XYZ file of C-alpha atoms in Angstrom:
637
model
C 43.485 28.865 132.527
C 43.453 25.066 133.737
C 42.198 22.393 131.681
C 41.597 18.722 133.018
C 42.627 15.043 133.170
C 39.860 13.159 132.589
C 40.280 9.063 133.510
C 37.172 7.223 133.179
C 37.500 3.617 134.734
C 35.391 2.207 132.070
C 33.688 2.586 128.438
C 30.096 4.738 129.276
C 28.828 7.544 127.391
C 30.868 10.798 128.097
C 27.976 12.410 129.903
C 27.733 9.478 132.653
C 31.527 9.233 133.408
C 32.563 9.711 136.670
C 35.604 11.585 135.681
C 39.072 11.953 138.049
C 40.121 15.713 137.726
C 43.994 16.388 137.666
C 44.344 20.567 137.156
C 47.235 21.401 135.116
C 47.908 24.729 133.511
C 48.441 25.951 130.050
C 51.520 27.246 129.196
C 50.182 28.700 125.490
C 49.227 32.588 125.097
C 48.027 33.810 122.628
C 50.682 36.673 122.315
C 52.945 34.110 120.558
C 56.116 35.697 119.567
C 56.095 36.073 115.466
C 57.515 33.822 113.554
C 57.334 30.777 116.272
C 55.517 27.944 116.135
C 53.049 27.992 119.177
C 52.427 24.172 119.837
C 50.691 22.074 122.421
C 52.019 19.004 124.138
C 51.289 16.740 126.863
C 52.116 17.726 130.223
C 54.788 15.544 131.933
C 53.116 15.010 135.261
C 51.189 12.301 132.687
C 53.305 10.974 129.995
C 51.806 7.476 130.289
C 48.504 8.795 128.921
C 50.415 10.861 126.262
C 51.966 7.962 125.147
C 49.339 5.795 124.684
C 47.433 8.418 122.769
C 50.358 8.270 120.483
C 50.962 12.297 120.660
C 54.657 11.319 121.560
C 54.840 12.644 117.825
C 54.978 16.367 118.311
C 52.970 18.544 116.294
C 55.173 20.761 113.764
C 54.122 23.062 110.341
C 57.151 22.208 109.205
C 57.943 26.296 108.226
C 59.959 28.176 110.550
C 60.802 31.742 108.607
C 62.070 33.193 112.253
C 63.554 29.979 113.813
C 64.393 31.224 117.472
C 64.645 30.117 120.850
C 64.331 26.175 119.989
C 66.999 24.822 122.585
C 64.457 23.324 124.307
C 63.523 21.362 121.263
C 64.986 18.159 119.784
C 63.761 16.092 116.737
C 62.871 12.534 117.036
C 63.459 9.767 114.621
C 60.235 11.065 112.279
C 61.379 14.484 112.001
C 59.172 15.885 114.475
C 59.475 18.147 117.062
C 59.618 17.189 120.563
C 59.307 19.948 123.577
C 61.399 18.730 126.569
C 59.888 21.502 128.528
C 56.568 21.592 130.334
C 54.174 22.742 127.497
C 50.535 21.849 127.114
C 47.231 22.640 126.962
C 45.522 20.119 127.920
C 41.938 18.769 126.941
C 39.729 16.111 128.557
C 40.228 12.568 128.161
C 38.339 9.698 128.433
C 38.503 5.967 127.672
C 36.184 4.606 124.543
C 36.504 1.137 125.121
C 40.119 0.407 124.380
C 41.154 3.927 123.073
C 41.377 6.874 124.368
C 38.690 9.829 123.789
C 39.600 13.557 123.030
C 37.103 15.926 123.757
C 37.166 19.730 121.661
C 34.871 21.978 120.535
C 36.021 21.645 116.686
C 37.761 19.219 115.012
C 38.977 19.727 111.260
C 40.074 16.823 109.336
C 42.941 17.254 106.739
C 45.585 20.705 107.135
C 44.876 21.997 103.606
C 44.333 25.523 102.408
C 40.151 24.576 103.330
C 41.271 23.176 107.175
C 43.735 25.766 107.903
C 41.216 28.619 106.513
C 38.905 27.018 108.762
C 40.816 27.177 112.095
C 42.377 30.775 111.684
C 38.792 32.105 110.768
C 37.541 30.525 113.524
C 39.901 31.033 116.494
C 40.075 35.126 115.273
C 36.365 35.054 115.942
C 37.307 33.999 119.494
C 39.387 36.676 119.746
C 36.618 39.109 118.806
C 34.355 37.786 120.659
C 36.413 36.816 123.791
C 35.469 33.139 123.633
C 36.692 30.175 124.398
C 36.661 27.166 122.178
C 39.356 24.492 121.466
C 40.540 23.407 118.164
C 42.050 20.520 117.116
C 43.349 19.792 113.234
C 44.457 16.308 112.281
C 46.812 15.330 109.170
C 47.458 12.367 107.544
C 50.793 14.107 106.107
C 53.734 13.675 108.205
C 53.704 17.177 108.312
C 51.843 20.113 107.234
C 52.158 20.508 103.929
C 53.312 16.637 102.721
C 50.677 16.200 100.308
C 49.922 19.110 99.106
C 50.219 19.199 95.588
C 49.077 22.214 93.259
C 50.101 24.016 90.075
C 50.522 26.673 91.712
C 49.190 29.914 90.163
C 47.850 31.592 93.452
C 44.934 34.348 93.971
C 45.057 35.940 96.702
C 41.460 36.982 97.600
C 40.494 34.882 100.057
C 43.427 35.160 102.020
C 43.137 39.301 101.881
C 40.469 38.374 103.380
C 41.626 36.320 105.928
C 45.469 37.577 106.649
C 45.184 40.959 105.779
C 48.569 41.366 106.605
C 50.321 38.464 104.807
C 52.934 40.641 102.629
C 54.529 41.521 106.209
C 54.241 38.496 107.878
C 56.624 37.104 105.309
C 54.073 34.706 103.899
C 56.580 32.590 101.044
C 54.441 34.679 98.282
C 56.724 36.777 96.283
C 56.463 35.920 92.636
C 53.885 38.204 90.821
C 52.956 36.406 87.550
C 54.853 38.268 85.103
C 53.538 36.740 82.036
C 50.700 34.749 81.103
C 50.612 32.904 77.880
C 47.800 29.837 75.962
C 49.313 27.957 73.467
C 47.895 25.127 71.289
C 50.200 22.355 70.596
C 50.345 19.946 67.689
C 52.982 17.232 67.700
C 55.737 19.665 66.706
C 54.748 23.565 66.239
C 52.926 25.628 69.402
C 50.032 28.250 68.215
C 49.781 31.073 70.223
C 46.082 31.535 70.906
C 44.495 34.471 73.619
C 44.869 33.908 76.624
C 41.505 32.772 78.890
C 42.909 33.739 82.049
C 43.544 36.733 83.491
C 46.059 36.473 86.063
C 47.167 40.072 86.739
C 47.430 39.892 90.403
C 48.060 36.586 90.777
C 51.365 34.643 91.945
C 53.213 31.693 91.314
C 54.074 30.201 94.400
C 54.389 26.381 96.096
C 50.988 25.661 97.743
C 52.555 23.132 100.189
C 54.703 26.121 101.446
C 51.938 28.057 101.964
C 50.155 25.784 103.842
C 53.447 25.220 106.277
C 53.129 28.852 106.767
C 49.503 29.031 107.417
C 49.971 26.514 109.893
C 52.384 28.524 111.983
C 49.464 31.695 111.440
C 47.134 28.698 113.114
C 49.027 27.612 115.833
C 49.652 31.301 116.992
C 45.878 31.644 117.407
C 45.920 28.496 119.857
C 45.256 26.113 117.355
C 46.261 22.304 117.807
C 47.295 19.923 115.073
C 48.183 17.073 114.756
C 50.503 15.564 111.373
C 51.043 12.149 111.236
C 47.361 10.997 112.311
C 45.326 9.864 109.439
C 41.093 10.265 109.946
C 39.705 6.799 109.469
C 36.196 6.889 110.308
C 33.306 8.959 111.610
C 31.973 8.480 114.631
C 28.052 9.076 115.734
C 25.380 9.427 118.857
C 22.516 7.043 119.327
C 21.029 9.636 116.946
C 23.325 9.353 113.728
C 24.731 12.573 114.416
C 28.535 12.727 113.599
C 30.145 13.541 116.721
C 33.704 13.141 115.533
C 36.442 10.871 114.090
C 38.838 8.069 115.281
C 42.412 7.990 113.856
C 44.238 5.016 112.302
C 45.877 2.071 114.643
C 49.578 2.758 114.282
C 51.826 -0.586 114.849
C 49.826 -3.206 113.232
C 51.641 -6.083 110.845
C 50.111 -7.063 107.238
C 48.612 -9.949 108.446
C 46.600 -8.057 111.214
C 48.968 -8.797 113.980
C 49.761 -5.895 116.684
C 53.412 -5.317 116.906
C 55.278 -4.020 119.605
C 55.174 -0.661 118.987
C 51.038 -1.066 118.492
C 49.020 2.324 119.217
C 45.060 2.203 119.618
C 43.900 4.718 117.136
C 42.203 7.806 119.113
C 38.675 9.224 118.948
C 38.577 12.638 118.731
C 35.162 14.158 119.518
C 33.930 17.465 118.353
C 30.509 19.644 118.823
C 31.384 20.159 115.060
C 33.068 18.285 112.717
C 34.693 19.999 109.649
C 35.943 18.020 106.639
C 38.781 19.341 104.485
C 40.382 16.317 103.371
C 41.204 17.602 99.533
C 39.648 15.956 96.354
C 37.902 12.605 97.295
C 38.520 12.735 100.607
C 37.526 9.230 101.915
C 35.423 9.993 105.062
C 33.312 13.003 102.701
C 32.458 10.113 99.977
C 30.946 8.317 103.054
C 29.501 11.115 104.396
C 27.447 12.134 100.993
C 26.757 8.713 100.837
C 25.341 8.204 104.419
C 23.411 11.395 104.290
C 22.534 11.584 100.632
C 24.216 15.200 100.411
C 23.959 14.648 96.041
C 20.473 14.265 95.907
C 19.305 17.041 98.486
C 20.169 19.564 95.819
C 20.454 17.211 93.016
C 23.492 17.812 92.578
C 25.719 15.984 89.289
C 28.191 13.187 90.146
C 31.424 14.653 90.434
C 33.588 14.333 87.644
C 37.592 14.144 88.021
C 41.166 15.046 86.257
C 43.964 13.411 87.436
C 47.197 16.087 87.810
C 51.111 14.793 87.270
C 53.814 17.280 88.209
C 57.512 18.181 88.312
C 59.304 20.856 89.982
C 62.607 21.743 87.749
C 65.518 23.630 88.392
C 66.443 25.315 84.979
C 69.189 27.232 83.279
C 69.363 30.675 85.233
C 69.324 32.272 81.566
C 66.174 30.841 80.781
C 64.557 31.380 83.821
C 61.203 34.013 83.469
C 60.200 34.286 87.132
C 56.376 34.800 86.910
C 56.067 33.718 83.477
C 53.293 31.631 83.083
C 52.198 29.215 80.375
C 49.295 26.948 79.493
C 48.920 24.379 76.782
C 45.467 22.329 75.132
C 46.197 19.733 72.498
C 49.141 17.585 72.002
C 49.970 14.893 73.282
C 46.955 14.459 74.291
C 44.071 13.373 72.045
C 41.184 14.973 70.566
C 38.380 13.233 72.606
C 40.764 13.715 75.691
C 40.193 16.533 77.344
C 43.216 18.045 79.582
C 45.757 20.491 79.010
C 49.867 21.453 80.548
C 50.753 23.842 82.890
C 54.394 25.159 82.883
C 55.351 28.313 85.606
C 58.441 30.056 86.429
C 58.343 30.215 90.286
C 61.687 31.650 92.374
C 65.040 30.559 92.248
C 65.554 29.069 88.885
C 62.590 26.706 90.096
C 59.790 25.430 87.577
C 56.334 23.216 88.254
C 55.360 21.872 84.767
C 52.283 19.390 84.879
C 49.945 17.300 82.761
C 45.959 17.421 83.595
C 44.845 14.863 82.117
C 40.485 14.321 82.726
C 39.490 10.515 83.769
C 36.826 10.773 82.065
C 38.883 9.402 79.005
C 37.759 6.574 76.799
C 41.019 4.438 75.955
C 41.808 2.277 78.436
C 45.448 1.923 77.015
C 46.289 5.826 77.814
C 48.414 6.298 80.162
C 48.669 9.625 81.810
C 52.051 9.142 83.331
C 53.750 8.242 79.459
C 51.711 11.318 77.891
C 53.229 13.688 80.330
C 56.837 12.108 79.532
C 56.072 12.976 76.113
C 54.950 16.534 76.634
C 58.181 17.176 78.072
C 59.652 16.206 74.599
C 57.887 18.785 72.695
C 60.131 21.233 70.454
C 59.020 23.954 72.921
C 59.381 22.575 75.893
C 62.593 20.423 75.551
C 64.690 23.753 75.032
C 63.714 24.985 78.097
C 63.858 22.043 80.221
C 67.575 20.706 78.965
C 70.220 21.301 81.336
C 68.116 21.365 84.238
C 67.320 19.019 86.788
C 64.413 17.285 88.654
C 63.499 18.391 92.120
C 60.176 16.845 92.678
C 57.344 14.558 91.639
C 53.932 14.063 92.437
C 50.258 13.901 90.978
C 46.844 14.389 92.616
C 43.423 14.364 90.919
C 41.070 17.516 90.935
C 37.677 17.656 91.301
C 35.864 19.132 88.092
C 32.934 19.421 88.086
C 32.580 22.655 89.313
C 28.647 24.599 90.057
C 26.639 21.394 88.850
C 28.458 18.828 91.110
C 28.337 20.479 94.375
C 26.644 18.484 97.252
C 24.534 20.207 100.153
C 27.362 20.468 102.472
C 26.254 20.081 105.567
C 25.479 17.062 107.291
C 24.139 16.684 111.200
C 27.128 17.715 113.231
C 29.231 19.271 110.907
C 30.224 19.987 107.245
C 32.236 19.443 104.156
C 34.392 22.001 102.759
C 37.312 22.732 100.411
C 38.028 20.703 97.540
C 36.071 18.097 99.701
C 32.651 19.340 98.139
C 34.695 20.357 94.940
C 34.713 24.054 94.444
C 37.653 24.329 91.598
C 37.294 26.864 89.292
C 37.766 24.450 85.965
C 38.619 27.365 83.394
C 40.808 29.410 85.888
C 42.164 25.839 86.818
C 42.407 27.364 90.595
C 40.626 26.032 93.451
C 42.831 27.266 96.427
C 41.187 30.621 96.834
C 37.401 29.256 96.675
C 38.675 26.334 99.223
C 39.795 29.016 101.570
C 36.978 30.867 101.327
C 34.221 27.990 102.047
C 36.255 26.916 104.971
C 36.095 30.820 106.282
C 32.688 30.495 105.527
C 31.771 27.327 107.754
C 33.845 28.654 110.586
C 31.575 31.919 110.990
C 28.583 29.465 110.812
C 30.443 27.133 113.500
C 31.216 29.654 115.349
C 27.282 30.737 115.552
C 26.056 27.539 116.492
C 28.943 27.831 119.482
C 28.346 30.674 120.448
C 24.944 31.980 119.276
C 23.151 29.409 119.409
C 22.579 29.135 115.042
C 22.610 26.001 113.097
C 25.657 25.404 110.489
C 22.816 25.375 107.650
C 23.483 28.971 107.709
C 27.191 27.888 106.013
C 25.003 26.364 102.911
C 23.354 30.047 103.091
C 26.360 32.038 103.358
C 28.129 29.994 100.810
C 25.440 30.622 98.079
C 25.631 34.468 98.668
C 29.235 34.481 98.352
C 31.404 35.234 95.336
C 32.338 31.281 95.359
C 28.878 30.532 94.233
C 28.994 33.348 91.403
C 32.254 32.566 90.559
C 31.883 28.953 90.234
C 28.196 29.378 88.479
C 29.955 31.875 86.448
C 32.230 28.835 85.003
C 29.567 26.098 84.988
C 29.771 25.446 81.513
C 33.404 25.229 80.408
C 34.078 21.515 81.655
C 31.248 20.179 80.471
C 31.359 21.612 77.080
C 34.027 19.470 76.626
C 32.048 16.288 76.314
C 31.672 16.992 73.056
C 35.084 16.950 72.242
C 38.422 19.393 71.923
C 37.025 21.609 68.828
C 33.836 22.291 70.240
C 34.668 22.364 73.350
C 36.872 24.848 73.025
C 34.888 27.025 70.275
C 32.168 26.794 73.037
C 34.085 27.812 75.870
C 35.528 30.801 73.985
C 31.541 31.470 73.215
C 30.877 31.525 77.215
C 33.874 33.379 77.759
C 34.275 36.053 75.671
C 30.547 36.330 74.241
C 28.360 35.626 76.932
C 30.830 36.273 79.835
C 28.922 33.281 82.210
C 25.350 34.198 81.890
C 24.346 31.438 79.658
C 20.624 30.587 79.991
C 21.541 27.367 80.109
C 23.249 24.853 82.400
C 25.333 21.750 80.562
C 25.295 18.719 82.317
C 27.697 16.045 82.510
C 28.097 13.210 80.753
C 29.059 9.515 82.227
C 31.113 9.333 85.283
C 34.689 8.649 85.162
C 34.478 5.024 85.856
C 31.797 4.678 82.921
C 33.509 6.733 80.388
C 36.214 3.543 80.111
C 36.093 1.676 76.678
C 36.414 -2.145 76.542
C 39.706 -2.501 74.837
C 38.553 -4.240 71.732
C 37.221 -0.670 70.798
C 40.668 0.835 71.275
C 44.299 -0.458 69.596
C 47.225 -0.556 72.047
C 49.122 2.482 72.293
C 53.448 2.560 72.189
C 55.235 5.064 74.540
C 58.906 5.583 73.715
C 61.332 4.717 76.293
C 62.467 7.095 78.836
C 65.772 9.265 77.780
C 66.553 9.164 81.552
C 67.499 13.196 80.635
C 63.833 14.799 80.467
C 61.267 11.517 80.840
C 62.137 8.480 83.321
C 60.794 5.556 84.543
C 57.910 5.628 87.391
C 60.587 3.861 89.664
C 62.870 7.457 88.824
C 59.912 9.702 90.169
C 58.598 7.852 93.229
C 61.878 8.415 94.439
C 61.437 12.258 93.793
C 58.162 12.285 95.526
C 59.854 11.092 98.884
C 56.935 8.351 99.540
C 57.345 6.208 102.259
C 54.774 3.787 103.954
C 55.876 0.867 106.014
C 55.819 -1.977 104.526
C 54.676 -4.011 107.171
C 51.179 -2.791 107.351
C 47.455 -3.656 105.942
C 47.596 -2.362 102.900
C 44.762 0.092 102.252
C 44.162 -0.036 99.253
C 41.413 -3.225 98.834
C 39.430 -5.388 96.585
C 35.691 -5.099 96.982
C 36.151 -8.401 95.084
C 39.195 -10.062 94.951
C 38.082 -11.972 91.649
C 37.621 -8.856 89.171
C 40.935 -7.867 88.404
C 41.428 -11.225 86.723
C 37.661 -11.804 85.320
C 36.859 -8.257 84.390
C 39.474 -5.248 84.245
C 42.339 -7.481 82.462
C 40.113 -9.492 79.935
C 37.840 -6.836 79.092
C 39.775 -3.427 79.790
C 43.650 -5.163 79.646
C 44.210 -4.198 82.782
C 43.787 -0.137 83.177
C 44.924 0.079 86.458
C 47.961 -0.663 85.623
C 48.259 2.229 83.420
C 46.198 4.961 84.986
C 47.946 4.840 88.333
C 50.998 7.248 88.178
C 53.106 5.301 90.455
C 52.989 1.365 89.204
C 50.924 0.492 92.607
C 49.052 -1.576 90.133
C 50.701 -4.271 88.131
C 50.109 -7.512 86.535
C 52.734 -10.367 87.334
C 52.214 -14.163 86.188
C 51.802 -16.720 89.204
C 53.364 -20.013 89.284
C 50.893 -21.160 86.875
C 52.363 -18.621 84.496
C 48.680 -16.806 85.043
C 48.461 -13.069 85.151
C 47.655 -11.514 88.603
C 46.858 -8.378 89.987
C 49.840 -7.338 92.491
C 48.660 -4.011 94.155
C 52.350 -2.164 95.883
C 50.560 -0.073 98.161
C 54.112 1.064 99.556
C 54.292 3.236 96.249
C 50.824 4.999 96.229
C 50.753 9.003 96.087
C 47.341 8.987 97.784
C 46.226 10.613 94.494
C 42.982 8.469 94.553
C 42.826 7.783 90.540
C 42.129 4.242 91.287
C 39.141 5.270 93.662
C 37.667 6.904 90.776
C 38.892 4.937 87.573
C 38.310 1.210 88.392
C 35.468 0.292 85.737
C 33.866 -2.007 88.206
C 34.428 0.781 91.234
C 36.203 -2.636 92.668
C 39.311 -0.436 94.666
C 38.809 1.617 97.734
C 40.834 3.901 99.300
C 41.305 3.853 102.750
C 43.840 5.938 104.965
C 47.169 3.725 105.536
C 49.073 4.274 108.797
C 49.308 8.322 110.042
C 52.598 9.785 108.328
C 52.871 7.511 105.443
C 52.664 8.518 101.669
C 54.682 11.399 99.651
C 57.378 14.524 101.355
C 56.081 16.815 99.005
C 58.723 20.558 100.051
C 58.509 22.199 96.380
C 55.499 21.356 94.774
């Protein structure tokens, strides 16, 4: 089939340009030998255009389980592939005053579980139906799968749905949970309590190499994406319809400067846009905003826990592959609500995490310390010493579950995935309910395509699906919590075990995140103990492990609504949270000549967890996307 080189000789609408047509044909089938990674480049009778679009960066999953027949493949200097062969299929292109305009039928935004779901649903429906429809998936990530960061203890309904087939398509699941334990810890002992979850037919697994894998399933069906390219705003018709996004500007200095290696970001314009950018994704909180997605179902403000990890490798005699543990209590406090995670995946490999909510009340916790003290508790310490550190990471969750779900569909698209929030609190899952709602909008995208439907019909499907019961099934766990660890957990066993989810009531949330903060007179200072550099370390130690990179030379994107606060507000009233909730000392307070304190922000070091987006007191720091391809190498986790 050909596809077309569209040159427009100056910025007009797309319907009015006189377009040049250059035919060149797709090499991509859809028979796409298992186990390769079926990509799409630009052809070489045009590498001018390709290069100013910036696609010189090939895309790449980054999971290869039947690497074969890649001589024609090199890797550049970012670890991407690059076809030297004539591969493409090529879409139409226009100029948008001084970038360059990508027209497809869908584009996705963010190459999660949600995104990925999305585009495989999707393009299978094409094959059903024998239709054509293009694709496109962009990723902030260097790769699929960079910031991906989960527990992970994995159900697999959603993806039975989806990939029937997955056990034989050697999908990197192969570690049934084996165990599954709930213990309540105090400062030394750990009480055995029942276990709340029920995880027979569950597995533990790394979510990041799923997602690599799911990306190869994608780019079989014909699917193009894009790592490296980071979403940076929406983009609308005369009519405040969303028509699509523009990427990032790649090459430009700190002080605003272009450099020479300066690329014009590139709008990419879809009939329907889909946004799966993960937990407070930055273009869906101005999405909800500009359509007022909250209050068309009244829903609650979303409510947050921010999520530090480790991947270990551990003594082969202690290893319990499948074994599964969770943890309330210690070190945590009593009015903090959060809770550990420890599983056995493959290999001698463990992922142990702290979840700590940010709806806390001290601004002197810090989540980072408390989860190098868990790792010193009687119980855990034998298990951990003698091992090593793989990994490090932390992302915040969305939790507020049934109550805090926006109407997610706005004109020209929709939000799904963790995007609208639709974590399971008391499973403490959200990967399976993700996958589903992105399935979900790509049957109603594909009916506004191709039958001629409206994607409202994803807000109807996604009510009648076992998301909604599920998740309205949970509604009252998190919440119940407001009232503290005791009762919240005396009424959570109530809704599980007693009424089993069909409360006639509905809790509501208390104060968001930002709100919940203390002043600091009402709280005393609290003393972490050192790092043993053998099972806690310094924050320097673990960015290291988390393999984040941005350049350094760029506009930081992480910014001051007000440049003043930090020094009139946060420090004097609320001695300076930020520099404690942040896991990766992005935040810190360093005197000036004058000997005064000032807020230094080291974007180079952020996670892209977005605690700061959702902590600040004053809601003073927002976070934008930083150049495509910066932030953590998550591989493990």
């Amino acid at each position: 089939m050909h596809r077309f080189l569209s040159i427009s000789s100056k910025s007009t609408s797309l319907k009015n340009q006189k377009q040049l047509h250059l035919p060149l044909v797709s090499s991509v089938s859809s028979a796409t030998p298992k186990g390769q990674s079926c990509s799409h480049y630009f052809n070489q009778k045009s590498p001018s255009l390709g290069s100013r679009l910036g696609f010189d960066r090939f895309i790449s999953s980054g999971y290869f389980p039947n690497r074969v027949n890649l001589r024609g493949h090199e890797r550049n200097g970012n670890g991407f592939l690059r076809l030297k062969g004539l591969v493409g299929e090529i879409r139409n292109y226009s100029s948008e005053t001084d970038r360059e305009s990508i027209d497809y039928d869908v584009v996705i935004v963010g190459a999660g579980p949600a995104g990925l779901s999305a585009a495989i649903r999707f393009k299978q429906l094409c094959r059903e139906k024998n239709a054509d429809f293009s694709v496109c998936v962009v990723e902030k990530g260097a790769e699929v799968g960079a910031h991906i960061l989960s527990g992970n203890v994995f159900e697999p309904r959603a993806l039975n749905e989806l990939l029937p087939q997955w056990k034989d398509e050697e999908a990197p699941i192969n570690v049934p949970v084996s165990s599954d334990k709930f213990w309540f810890l105090t400062k030394d002992c750990a009480i055995s309590l029942p276990s709340p979850f029920d995880n027979k037919g569950n597995y533990v697994i790394s979510l990041s190499q799923l997602v690599r894998w799911m990306g190869v399933k994608a780019e079989e069906l014909g699917v193009e994406i894009y790592p490296g390219f980071a979403a940076s705003e929406i983009l609308y018709d005369e009519d405040n319809n969303v028509v699509g996004i523009g990427t990032n500007d790649m090459g430009v200095a700190k002080d605003g400067s272009r450099k020479e290696n300066f690329q014009r970001g590139v709008a990419l314009k879809g009939r329907i846009t889909l946004l799966a950018e993960g937990c407070r994704g930055s273009l869906s909180q101005k999405i909800m905003k500009e359509y007022k997605l909250r209050e068309k179902v009244q829903a609650q403000h979303q409510t947050y826990a921010l999520g530090i990890k480790e991947v270990w490798e551990i003594d082969e005699k202690k290893h319990k592959p499948g074994a599964v543990l969770h943890t309330l209590g210690w070190p945590l406090d009593s009015k903090t609500y959060g809770g550990s995670f420890l599983y056995h995946m493959k290999d001698r490999q463990i992922s142990i995490g702290l979840v700590v909510a940010l709806n806390y009340h001290n601004p002197f916790l810090n989540p980072y310390e408390e989860f190098q003290k868990l790792k010193h508790h009687p119980s855990i310490k034998s298990l951990l010493e003698g091992g090593s550190v793989l990994q490090y990471g932390a992302r915040t969750l969305n939790e507020g579950g049934f109550q805090s779900v926006p109407y997610p569909v706005f004109p020209g698209g929709a939000i799904i995935g963790c995007s609208a929030g639709f974590l399971n609190v008391p499973k403490i899952k959200g990967s399976h309910t993700a996958m589903k709602s992105g399935m979900l909008a790509a049957e109603a995208t594909f009916g506004v395509l191709h039958g001629g439907s409206n994607m409202e019909a994803y807000w109807d499907a996604l009510r009648s699906s076992w998301v909604w019961e599920e998740l309205h099934r949970a509604r009252n766990y998190r919440p119940a919590f407001e009232y503290g660890l005791f009762p919240g957990t005396a009424l959570s066993a109530l809704e599980h075990y007693v009424l089993k989810g069909k409360s006639p009531f509905t809790f509501k949330h208390g104060k968001p995140d930002h709100e919940a903060t203390n002043v600091a007179k009402l709280h005393s200072s609290i003393q972490y103990p050192k790092p043993d550099g053998v099972l806690s370390f310094d924050v320097p130690t673990s960015l290291h492990r988390s393999n984040t990179n941005h350049n350094h030379d760029q506009p930081a994107h992480l910014r001051l609504r007000d440049p003043d606060i930090p020094e009139t507000v946060n420090l004097p009233e609320y001695a300076g949270p930020e520099s404690r909730y942040c896991p990766a000392r992005v935040y810190e307070y360093v005197p000036d000549e004058k000997n005064q304190l000032k807020l230094q922000i080291n974007a180079q070091n952020c996670l892209h967890c977005k605690a700061c987006d959702i902590k600040d007191p004053k809601q003073n720091i927002e976070w934008t996307v930083p150049e495509g391809g910066g932030g953590p190498g998550y591989s493990v986790m």
